Short mmCIF file of C-alpha atoms and ligand atoms in Angstrom, two decimals:
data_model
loop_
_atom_site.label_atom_id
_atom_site.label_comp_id
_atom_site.label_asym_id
_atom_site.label_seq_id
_atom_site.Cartn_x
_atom_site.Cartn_y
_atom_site.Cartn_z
CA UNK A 1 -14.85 -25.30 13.41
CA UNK A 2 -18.79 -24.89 14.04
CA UNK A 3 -18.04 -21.38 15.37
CA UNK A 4 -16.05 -20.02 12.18
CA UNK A 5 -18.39 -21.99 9.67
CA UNK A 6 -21.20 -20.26 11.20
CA UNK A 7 -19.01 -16.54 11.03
CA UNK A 8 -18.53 -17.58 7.50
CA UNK A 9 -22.25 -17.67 6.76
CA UNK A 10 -22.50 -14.52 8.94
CA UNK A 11 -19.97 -12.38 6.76
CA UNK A 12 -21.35 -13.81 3.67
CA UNK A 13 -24.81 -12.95 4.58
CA UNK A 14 -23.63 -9.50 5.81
CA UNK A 15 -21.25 -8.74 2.55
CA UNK A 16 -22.08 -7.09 -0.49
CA UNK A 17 -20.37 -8.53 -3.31
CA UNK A 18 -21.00 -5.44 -5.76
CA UNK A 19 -19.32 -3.61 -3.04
CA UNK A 20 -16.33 -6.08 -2.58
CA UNK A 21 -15.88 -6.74 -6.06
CA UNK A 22 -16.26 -2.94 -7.17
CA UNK A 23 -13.40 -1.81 -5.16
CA UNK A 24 -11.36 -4.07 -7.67
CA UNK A 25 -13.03 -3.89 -11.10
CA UNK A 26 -15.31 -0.82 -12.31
CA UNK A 27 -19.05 -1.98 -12.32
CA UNK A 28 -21.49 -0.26 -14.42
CA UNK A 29 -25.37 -0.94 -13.84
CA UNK A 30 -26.95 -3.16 -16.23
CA UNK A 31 -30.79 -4.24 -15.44
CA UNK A 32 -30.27 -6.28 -12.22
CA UNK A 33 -27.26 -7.13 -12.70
CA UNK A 34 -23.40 -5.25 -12.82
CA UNK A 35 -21.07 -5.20 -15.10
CA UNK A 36 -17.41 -4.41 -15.85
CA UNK A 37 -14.42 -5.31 -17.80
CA UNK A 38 -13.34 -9.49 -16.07
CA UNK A 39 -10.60 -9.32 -14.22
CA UNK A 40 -9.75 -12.56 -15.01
CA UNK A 41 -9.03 -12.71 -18.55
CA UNK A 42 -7.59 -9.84 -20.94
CA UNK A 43 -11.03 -8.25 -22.64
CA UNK A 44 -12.39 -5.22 -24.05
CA UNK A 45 -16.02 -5.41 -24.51
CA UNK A 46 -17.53 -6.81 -20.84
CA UNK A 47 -18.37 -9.89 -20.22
CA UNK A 48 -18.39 -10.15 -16.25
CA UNK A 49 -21.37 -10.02 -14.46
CA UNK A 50 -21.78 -9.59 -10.68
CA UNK A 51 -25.81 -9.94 -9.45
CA UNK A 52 -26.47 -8.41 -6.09
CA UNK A 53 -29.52 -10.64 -5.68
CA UNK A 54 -27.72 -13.94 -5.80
CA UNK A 55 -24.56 -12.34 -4.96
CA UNK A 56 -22.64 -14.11 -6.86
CA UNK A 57 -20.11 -13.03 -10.18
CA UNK A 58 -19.48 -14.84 -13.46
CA UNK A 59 -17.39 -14.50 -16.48
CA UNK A 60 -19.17 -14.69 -19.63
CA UNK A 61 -16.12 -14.83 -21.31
CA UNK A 62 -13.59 -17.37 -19.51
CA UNK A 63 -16.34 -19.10 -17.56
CA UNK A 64 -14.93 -17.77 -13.90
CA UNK A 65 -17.74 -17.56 -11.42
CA UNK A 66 -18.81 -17.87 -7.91
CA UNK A 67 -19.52 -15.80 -4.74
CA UNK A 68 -17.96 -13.19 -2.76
CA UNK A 69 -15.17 -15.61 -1.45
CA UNK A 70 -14.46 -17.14 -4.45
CA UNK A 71 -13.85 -13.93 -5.76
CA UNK A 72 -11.64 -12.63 -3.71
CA UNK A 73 -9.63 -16.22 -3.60
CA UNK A 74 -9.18 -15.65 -7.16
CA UNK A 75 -8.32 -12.22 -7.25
CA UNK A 76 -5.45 -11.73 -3.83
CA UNK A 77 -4.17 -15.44 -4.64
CA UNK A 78 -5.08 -16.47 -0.84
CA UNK A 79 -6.92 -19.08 0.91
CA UNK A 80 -10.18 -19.30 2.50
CA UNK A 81 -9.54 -17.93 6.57
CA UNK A 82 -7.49 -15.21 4.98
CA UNK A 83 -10.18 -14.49 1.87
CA UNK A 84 -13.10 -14.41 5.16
CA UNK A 85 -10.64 -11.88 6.66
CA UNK A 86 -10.54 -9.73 4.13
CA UNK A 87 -14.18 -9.49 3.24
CA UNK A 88 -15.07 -9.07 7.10
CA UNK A 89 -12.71 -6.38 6.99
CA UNK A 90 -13.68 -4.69 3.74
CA UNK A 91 -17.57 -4.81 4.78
CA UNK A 92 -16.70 -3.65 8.49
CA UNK A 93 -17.49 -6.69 10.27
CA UNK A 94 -15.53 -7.70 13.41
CA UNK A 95 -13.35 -10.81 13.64
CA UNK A 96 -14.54 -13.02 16.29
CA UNK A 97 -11.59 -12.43 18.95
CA UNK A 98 -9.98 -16.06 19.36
CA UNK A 99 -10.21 -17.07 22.40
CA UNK A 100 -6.56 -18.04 23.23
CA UNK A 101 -4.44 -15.36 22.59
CA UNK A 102 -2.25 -14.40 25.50
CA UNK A 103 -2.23 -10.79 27.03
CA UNK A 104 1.18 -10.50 25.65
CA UNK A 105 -0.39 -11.13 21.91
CA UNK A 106 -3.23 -8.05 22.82
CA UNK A 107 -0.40 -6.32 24.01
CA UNK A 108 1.40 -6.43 20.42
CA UNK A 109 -2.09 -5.94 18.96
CA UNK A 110 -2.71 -3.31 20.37
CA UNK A 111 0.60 -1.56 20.11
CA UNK A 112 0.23 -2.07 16.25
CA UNK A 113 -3.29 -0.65 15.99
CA UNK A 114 -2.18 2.44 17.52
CA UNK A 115 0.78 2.80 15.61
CA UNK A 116 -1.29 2.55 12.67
CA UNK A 117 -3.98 4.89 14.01
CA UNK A 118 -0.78 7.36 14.63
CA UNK A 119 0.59 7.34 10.76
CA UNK A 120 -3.38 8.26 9.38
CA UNK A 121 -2.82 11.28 11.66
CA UNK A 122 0.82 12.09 10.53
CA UNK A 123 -0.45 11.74 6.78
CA UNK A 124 -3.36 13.83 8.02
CA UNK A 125 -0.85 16.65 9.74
CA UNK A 126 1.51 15.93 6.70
CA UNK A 127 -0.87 17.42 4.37
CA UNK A 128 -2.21 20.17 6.17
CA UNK A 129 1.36 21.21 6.30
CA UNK A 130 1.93 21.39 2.48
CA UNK A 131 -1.30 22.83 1.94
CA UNK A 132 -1.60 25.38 4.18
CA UNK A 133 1.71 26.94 5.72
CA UNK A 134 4.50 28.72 4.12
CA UNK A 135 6.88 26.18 4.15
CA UNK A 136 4.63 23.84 2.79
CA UNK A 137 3.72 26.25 -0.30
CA UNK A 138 7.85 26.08 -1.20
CA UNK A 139 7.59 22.35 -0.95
CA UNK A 140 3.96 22.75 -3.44
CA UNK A 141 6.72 24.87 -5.89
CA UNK A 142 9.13 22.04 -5.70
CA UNK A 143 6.83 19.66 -6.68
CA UNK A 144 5.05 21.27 -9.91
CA UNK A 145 8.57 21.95 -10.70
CA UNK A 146 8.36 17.90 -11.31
CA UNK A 147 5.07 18.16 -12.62
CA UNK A 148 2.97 16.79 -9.94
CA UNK A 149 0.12 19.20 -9.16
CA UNK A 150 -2.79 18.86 -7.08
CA UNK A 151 -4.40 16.03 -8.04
CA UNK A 152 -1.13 13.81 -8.26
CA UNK A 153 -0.65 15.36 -4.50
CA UNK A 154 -4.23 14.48 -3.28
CA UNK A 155 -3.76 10.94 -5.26
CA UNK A 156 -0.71 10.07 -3.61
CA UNK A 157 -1.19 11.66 -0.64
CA UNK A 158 1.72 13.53 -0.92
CA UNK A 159 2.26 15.97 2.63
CA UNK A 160 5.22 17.72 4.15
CA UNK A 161 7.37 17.57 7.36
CA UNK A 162 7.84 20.96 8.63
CA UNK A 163 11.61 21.95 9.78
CA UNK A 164 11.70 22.64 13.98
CA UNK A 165 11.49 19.47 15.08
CA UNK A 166 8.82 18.94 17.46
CA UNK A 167 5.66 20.03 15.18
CA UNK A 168 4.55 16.37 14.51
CA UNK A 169 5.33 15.58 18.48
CA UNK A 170 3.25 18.43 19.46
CA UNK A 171 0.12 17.33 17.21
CA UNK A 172 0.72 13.58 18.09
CA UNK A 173 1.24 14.32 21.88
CA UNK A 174 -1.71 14.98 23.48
CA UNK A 175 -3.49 11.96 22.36
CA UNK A 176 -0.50 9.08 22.60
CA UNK A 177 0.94 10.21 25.71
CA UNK A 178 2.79 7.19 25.56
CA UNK A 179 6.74 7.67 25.07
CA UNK A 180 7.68 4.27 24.04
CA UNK A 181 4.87 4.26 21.80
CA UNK A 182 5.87 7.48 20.22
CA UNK A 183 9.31 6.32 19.97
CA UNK A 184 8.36 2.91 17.99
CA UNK A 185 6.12 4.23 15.65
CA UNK A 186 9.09 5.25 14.23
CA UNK A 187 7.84 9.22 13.37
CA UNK A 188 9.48 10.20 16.08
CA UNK A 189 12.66 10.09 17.69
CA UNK A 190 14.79 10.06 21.04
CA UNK A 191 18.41 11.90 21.30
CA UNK A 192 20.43 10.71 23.80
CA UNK A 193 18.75 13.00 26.47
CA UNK A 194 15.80 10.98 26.22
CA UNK A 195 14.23 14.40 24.10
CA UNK A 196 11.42 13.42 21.62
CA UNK A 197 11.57 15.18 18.19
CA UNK A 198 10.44 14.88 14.61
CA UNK A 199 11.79 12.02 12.42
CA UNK A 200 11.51 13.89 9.28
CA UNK A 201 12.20 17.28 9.52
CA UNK A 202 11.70 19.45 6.09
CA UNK A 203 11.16 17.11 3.89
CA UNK A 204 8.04 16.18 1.25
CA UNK A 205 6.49 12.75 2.91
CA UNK A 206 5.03 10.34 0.64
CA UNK A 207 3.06 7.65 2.57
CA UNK A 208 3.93 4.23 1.66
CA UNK A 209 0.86 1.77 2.20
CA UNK A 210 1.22 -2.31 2.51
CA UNK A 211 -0.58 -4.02 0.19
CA UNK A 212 -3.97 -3.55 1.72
CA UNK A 213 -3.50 0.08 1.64
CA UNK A 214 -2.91 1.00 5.30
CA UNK A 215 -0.10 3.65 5.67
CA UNK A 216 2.75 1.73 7.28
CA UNK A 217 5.84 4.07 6.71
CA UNK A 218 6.59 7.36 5.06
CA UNK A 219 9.44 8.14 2.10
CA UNK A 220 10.83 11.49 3.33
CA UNK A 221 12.50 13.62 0.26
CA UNK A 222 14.98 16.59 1.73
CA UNK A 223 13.19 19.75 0.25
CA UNK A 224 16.82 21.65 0.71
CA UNK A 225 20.00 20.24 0.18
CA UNK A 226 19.53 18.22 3.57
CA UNK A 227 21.67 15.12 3.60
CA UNK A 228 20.06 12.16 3.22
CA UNK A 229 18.67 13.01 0.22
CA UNK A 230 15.92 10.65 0.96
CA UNK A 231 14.96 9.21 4.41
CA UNK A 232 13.06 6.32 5.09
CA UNK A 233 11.03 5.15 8.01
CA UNK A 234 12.63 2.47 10.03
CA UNK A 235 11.44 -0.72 10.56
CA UNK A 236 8.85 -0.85 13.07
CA UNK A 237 6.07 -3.00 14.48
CA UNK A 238 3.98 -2.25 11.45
CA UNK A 239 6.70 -1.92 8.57
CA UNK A 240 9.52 -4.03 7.29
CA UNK A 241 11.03 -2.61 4.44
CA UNK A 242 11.73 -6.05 2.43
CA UNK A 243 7.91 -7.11 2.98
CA UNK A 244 6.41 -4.04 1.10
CA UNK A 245 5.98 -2.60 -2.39
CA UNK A 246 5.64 0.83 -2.79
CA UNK A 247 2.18 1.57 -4.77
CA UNK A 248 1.44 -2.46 -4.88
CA UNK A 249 -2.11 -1.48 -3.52
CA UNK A 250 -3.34 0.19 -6.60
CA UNK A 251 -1.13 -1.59 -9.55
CA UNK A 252 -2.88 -4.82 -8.31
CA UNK A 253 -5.57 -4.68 -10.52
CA UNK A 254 -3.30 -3.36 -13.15
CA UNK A 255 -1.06 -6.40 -12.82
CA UNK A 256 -3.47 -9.22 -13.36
CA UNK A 257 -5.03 -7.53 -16.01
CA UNK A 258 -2.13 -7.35 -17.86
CA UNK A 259 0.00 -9.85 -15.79
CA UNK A 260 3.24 -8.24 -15.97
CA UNK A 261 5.00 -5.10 -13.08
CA UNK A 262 7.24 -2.79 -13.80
CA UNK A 263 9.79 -2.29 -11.61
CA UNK A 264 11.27 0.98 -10.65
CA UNK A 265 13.63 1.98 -7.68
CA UNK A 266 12.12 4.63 -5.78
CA UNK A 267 8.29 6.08 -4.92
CA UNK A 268 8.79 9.20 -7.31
CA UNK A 269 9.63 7.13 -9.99
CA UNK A 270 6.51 5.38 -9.78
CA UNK A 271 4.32 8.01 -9.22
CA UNK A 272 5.60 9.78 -12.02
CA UNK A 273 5.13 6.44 -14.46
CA UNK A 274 1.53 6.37 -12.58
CA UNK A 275 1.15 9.24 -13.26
CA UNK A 276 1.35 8.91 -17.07
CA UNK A 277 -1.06 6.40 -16.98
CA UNK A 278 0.82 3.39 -16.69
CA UNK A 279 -0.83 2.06 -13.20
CA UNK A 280 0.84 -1.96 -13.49
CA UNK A 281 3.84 -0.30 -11.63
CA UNK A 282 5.50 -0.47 -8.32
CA UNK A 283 8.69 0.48 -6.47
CA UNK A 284 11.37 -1.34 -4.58
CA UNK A 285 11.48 1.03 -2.13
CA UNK A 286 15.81 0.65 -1.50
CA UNK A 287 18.54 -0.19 -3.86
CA UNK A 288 17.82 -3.52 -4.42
CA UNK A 289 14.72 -6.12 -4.08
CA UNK A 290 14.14 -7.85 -1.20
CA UNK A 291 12.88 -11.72 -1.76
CA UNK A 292 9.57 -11.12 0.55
CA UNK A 293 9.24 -8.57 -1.68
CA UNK A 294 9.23 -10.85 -5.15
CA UNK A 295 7.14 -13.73 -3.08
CA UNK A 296 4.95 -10.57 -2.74
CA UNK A 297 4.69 -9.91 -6.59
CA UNK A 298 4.25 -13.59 -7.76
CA UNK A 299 0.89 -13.45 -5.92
CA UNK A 300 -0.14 -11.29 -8.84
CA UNK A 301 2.37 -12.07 -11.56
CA UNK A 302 5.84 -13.49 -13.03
CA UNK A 303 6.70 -10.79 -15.14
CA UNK A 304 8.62 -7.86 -14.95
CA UNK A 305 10.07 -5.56 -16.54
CA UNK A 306 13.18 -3.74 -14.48
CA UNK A 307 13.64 0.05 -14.80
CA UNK A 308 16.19 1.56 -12.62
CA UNK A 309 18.25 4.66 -12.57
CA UNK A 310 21.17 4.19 -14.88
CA UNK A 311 23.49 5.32 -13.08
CA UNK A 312 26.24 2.81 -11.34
CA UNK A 313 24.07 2.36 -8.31
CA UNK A 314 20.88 1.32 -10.62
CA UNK A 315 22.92 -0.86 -12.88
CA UNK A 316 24.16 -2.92 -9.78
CA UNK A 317 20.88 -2.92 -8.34
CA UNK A 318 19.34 -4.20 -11.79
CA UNK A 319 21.67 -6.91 -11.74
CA UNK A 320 20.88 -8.07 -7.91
CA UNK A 321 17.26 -8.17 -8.79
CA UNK A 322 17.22 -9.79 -11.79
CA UNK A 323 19.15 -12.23 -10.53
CA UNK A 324 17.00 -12.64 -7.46
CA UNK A 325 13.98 -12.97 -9.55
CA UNK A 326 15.29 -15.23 -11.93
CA UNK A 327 16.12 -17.54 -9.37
CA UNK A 328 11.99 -17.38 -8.41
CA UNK A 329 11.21 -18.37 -11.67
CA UNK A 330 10.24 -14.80 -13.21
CA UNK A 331 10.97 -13.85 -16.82
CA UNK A 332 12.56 -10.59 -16.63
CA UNK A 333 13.07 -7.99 -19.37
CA UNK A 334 15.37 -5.18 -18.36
CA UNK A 335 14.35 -1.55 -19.50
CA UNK A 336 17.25 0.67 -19.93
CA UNK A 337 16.40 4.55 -20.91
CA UNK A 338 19.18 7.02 -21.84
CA UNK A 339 20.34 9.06 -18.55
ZN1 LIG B 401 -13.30 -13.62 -17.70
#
């Protein structure tokens, strides 16, 4: 344990907590010292202080305090090895490389990092697409149509899929060469020929992020009357449907503060109650919710309130997940709004 005691003084010497905690509560420059609303407790004048020169935080208010660990223990409901990990990470310091993982393990590592690497340049081709080509200017029309204009497209990254086929496995191609590769990532796919060609074809993409806000999948909306209406990423090495909640990377804040979610079914249904200002929400992502998915949400709180489509579909849905979270000890409130 010498080794990863002396990492943890290492990353703790190396981290800034004004940096760390700022990407969770807004800091405003006080004297020496920062200070924002506490994320801790429900207040409106501030009473949390971070100071860069001892690096350490504490709550005026409900007596919370410590350093940049701490913090973060506190705030993603984790313990310390995974807190160190995610400080490291935010602050860009490597991970020591543990010494016994097999070359099967790197293997899977690796495949996953690339895979990742692969959907930041899909989201990056994605929105080149909408901005900038014909097709992608219909799909822009579509989506005012629903109110969501620039800014809502920048903030949610929202892209488009061009029709053809092969436009995504051209720009991916000549830097993952890699079939198999290609093939898992899940953006692209194989016919029985053994013929690569675009998973989502047509179709607005809206990036769906895990919880520390790494694109792991895309929600694919037909722009025409293509059938599915929506289409999904599969599950791949990086992305299991039941293990993520859509938008759960920027409602976390959101949810502590006011420690209750709202649930809604799909990703355009939380953007557009994002949208409105309303940022404690976050999407199932499929009919109905997945238990990973509620273990998820009690890391940040045990209240919801369920808002699905009322139609028959919804209704049955509701009455899954309510049930589901129920049994993990949530108190539920169900939202029902006229069709
Ligand atoms: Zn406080």
């Amino acid at each position: 344990m010498a080794e990863a005691g002396s990492f943890a003084d290492r990353v703790k010497q190396q981290a800034d907590i004004v940096r760390v905690v700022g990407e969770y509560v807004r800091l405003k420059k006080t004297g020496k010292d920062f200070s924002g609303l506490c994320p801790f407790h429900q207040e409106k004048t501030p009473s949390f202080t971070v100071s860069p020169i001892k690096q350490i935080f504490y709550c005026f208010g409900c007596g919370k305090g410590g350093d940049v660990f701490n913090f973060v223990r506190e705030m993603e409901k984790c313990d310390f090895p995974e807190a160190l990990k995610i400080v490291a990470e935010k602050c860009g310091i490597a991970l020591p490389s543990p010494r016994e993982r097999s070359p099967e393990e790197r293997r899977e590592t690796q495949h996953r990092t690339l895979i990742l690497e692969m959907h930041r340049a899909a989201q990056t081709f994605y929105s080149e697409q909408l901005a900038s080509t014909p097709e992608g200017r219909v799909a822009q029309g579509y989506l005012e149509d629903r109110g969501l204009h620039q800014e809502a497209i920048e903030q949610f990254g929202i892209g488009y899929a061009p029709s053809g086929g092969e436009a995504l496995v051209r720009f991916l191609r000549p830097k993952y060469k890699d079939e198999k590769l290609l093939a898992d990532s899940g953006l692209i796919s194989r016919d029985q020929s053994g013929r690569l060609f675009d998973r989502f074809r047509r179709r607005i993409s809206f990036p769906i992020a895990n919880e520390g806000g790494k694109i792991v999948a895309f929600g694919c909306r037909a722009l025409g009357d293509d059938t599915p209406k929506y289409l999904n990423s599969p599950e791949t090495p990086i992305y299991s449907k039941s293990n993520v909640l859509y938008h759960l990377d920027r409602a976390k804040e959101a949810l502590r503060r006011q420690d209750f979610a709202i649930l809604v079914e799909g990703y355009m249904d939380a953007i557009q109650v994002a949208r409105a200002g309303i940022s404690n929400v976050v999407a199932s992502c499929g009919t109905s919710l997945a238990e990973p998915q509620i273990k998820l949400l009690a890391r940040f709180t045990r209240r919801v309130i369920v808002n699905y489509d009322p139609d028959s579909a919804g209704q049955a849905a509701t009455e899954r997940s309510v049930a589901l979270l129920l049994e993990q000890d949530f108190e539920v409130k169900v939202l029902a709004l006229p069709p």
